[in-house]
Amino acid sequence: MRAYGEFADLYDLFMEDIPYASWKDFICGYLAKQGIRDGILLDLGCGTGQMTRLLRDAGYDMIGVDASAEMLARAAQTDAEGILYLCQDMTSFELYGTVRAVVSVCDCMNYLLTKKELLACFKLVHNYLDPGGIFLFDMNSIFKYEQMGEGSFCENRPEASFIWDNYYDPDTRENEYDLTFFVQEEGDLYRKFEECHVQKGYTIEEIRELLEEAGFVWMGVYDGYSERPGDENAERLLFAAREQGKETTLHAGNEGK
């Protein structure tokens, strides 16, 4: 069962409570403090483009990368003007030039199940950042997965319903959730489909070490999208790092201007 296949059509319906607007405000405020108020940004793991569109409307030139063609199809159907969407994997993506910042929201990085995969992603991000560019990304914490534990959750909507069966392995720190959807199609008829998602929790120190190995300068970790310092007891952690090592200050798209 592949993640984010048919689920793409229902993703925004069941994720409507995610506070994208307030997250966007924090991201824009943070970037502004680093002198990044415009230019090209990459939304890595952009999904249906909710954050991508908000950042575009805030004045940035946006690129969205996601491995799910179905999620990108939804993004392209919803006011995609001025956004370049690319169907690529986070561990092997290619851009046409560098960007001023890379953001990744909604725990996309937790889908990378090994340090090797995370490091590959971090190195690519570092490679495609402008000199001094910023990398902001959130992750679910080990604490959150421990709290979720093993159990079932469900939600019923007029358009569709789902059952979420959750399993957490403390030894591997992998969290698996099996989703079963029932989508109303005609009258009392419902179509059933299933997806399996697996994420992994990492310690703050592990993430810091991988970022520094990829060439980043550690800037800090926050308790979600807030100014509060993050620790292992936060459910959502927001990491910040800065590119270092590039000698030129000319970023892609500005040559000859």
XYZ file of C-alpha atoms in Angstrom:
257
model
C 0.000 0.000 0.000
C 1.689 3.204 -1.201
C 1.411 6.330 0.913
C -0.316 9.411 -0.501
C -1.915 7.721 -3.466
C -5.699 7.892 -3.328
C -5.376 9.649 0.041
C -4.312 12.756 -1.898
C -7.948 13.463 -2.806
C -8.899 13.510 0.893
C -5.775 14.970 2.460
C -6.954 18.574 2.738
C -10.358 17.460 4.038
C -8.932 15.549 6.987
C -6.049 17.953 7.614
C -8.128 21.128 7.668
C -7.252 21.774 11.323
C -3.529 22.228 10.596
C -2.749 25.915 11.361
C -0.939 26.605 8.102
C -1.532 30.361 8.337
C 0.104 30.741 11.750
C 2.967 28.456 10.697
C 3.460 30.659 7.634
C 3.573 33.766 9.819
C 6.295 32.223 11.978
C 8.314 31.082 8.960
C 8.090 34.482 7.272
C 9.006 36.258 10.493
C 11.981 33.983 11.060
C 13.236 34.387 7.495
C 12.777 38.148 7.655
C 15.037 38.270 10.715
C 17.675 36.539 8.567
C 17.213 39.123 5.811
C 15.208 36.792 3.535
C 12.056 38.707 2.593
C 11.838 37.716 -1.072
C 13.507 35.492 -3.664
C 13.198 31.786 -4.406
C 12.123 29.350 -1.703
C 11.763 25.566 -1.868
C 8.893 23.812 -0.091
C 10.279 20.283 0.317
C 7.555 17.651 0.671
C 4.985 20.233 -0.394
C 2.042 17.822 -0.647
C -1.071 19.579 -1.936
C 0.695 22.937 -1.810
C -1.050 24.537 1.151
C 2.121 26.104 2.563
C 3.570 26.666 -0.917
C 0.666 28.923 -1.859
C 0.779 30.862 1.408
C 4.487 31.573 0.998
C 3.926 32.610 -2.616
C 1.223 35.014 -1.464
C 3.697 36.366 1.100
C 5.954 37.466 -1.770
C 8.309 34.539 -2.392
C 8.943 32.756 -5.688
C 8.053 29.169 -4.891
C 9.211 25.715 -5.925
C 7.365 22.719 -4.529
C 8.903 19.233 -4.476
C 7.025 16.072 -3.559
C 7.374 12.380 -4.404
C 3.617 11.833 -4.764
C 2.290 12.579 -8.230
C -1.234 12.439 -6.828
C -0.526 15.097 -4.197
C 1.108 17.331 -6.812
C -1.872 16.870 -9.114
C -4.079 18.250 -6.355
C -1.651 21.119 -5.816
C -1.658 21.956 -9.521
C -5.468 22.073 -9.548
C -5.583 24.681 -6.765
C -4.289 28.109 -7.798
C -0.809 27.031 -8.897
C -0.022 30.323 -10.635
C 3.623 31.254 -10.274
C 4.623 27.963 -8.580
C 6.947 25.363 -10.083
C 6.013 21.863 -8.903
C 8.480 18.996 -9.316
C 7.736 15.311 -8.686
C 10.947 14.169 -6.992
C 12.174 12.290 -3.943
C 13.572 14.226 -0.975
C 16.780 12.183 -1.045
C 17.561 12.696 -4.740
C 15.859 15.897 -5.925
C 17.429 18.222 -8.489
C 16.831 21.946 -8.895
C 17.755 24.354 -11.680
C 19.747 26.568 -9.325
C 20.046 27.613 -5.714
C 17.339 29.019 -3.450
C 17.369 31.455 -0.544
C 15.677 29.081 1.899
C 14.224 25.589 2.134
C 11.211 24.848 4.311
C 9.530 21.542 5.081
C 6.357 21.257 7.157
C 3.993 18.523 8.375
C 6.735 16.091 9.535
C 7.903 15.146 6.033
C 11.398 14.389 7.333
C 10.019 11.664 9.609
C 9.330 9.606 6.484
C 13.088 9.188 6.053
C 13.653 6.024 8.066
C 17.441 5.935 8.278
C 20.200 8.394 9.136
C 21.655 7.667 5.692
C 18.469 8.925 4.021
C 18.309 11.990 6.251
C 21.945 12.839 5.572
C 21.418 12.487 1.816
C 18.482 14.892 2.031
C 20.365 17.377 4.221
C 23.368 17.370 1.869
C 21.139 18.124 -1.116
C 19.407 20.937 0.747
C 22.793 22.392 1.670
C 23.970 22.082 -1.928
C 20.960 23.971 -3.308
C 20.953 26.801 -0.770
C 22.370 30.227 -1.481
C 25.372 31.227 0.626
C 24.026 31.716 4.144
C 20.648 30.271 3.149
C 18.247 28.970 5.788
C 16.794 25.478 6.275
C 13.620 25.278 8.409
C 11.837 21.968 8.923
C 9.594 20.341 11.496
C 9.526 16.768 12.790
C 7.357 14.713 15.097
C 9.271 13.873 18.268
C 9.898 10.468 19.799
C 7.757 11.680 22.711
C 4.781 12.185 20.382
C 5.071 8.687 18.961
C 5.343 7.247 22.475
C 2.169 9.103 23.447
C 0.336 7.779 20.399
C 1.469 4.230 21.188
C -0.766 1.466 19.926
C -4.422 2.151 19.289
C -7.122 3.045 16.819
C -8.666 6.371 15.909
C -11.517 7.197 13.577
C -13.223 10.176 12.027
C -16.523 10.365 10.208
C -17.380 13.064 7.680
C -20.331 13.327 5.262
C -17.931 12.942 2.321
C -15.699 10.227 3.760
C -14.609 8.381 6.891
C -11.365 6.794 8.017
C -9.981 4.386 10.586
C -6.397 4.920 11.805
C -4.657 1.902 13.363
C -1.421 3.035 15.020
C 1.601 0.928 16.009
C 4.801 2.213 17.606
C 7.976 0.151 18.049
C 10.166 1.697 20.797
C 13.152 -0.390 19.712
C 13.278 0.919 16.136
C 11.436 4.167 16.963
C 9.293 3.540 13.893
C 5.638 4.523 13.950
C 3.297 2.789 11.508
C -0.220 3.919 10.856
C -2.536 1.918 8.673
C -5.344 4.006 7.212
C -8.621 2.616 5.920
C -10.843 5.062 4.039
C -14.491 4.862 3.073
C -15.471 7.402 0.421
C -19.095 8.021 -0.477
C -19.578 7.681 -4.209
C -23.291 7.325 -4.963
C -26.234 7.106 -2.599
C -25.369 4.715 0.214
C -22.449 3.162 -1.653
C -18.942 3.696 -0.241
C -15.603 2.830 -1.815
C -12.934 1.437 0.495
C -9.178 1.865 0.083
C -6.162 1.521 2.363
C -2.743 3.114 2.838
C 0.193 2.346 5.111
C 2.458 5.127 6.406
C 5.692 4.637 8.350
C 7.619 7.385 10.117
C 10.600 7.382 12.473
C 11.521 9.472 15.485
C 14.997 10.944 15.997
C 16.617 12.638 18.960
C 17.499 16.316 18.776
C 21.173 15.450 19.059
C 20.945 13.014 16.146
C 19.406 15.699 13.934
C 22.009 18.247 14.992
C 24.880 15.869 14.220
C 23.466 15.050 10.785
C 22.940 18.711 9.925
C 26.482 19.581 10.914
C 27.839 16.604 8.969
C 25.968 17.914 5.922
C 27.746 21.261 6.291
C 25.159 23.328 8.165
C 25.621 25.701 11.072
C 23.186 24.753 13.841
C 20.824 27.625 14.687
C 18.487 25.962 17.137
C 15.341 23.940 17.748
C 11.927 25.244 18.745
C 8.822 23.866 20.399
C 6.706 23.824 17.276
C 6.183 27.115 15.509
C 6.928 29.255 18.553
C 9.831 31.109 20.127
C 10.047 28.541 22.926
C 13.174 26.355 22.865
C 12.401 22.790 21.868
C 13.259 19.745 23.950
C 12.548 16.020 23.874
C 9.157 16.576 25.570
C 7.754 18.704 22.748
C 5.453 16.913 20.319
C 6.503 18.861 17.211
C 10.042 20.177 16.864
C 11.088 22.909 14.453
C 14.756 22.834 13.442
C 16.724 25.759 12.004
C 20.126 25.628 10.291
C 22.226 27.895 8.074
C 24.265 27.051 4.981
C 27.990 27.604 5.215
C 30.880 26.958 2.870
C 29.881 28.678 -0.377
C 32.126 31.535 -1.411
C 29.901 33.444 -3.836
C 26.926 35.593 -2.843
C 25.317 35.390 -6.278
C 22.251 33.160 -6.243
C 20.578 31.419 -9.158
C 18.170 33.514 -11.143
C 20.050 36.792 -10.570
C 22.920 36.331 -13.005
C 23.305 39.332 -15.240
C 20.626 41.374 -13.458
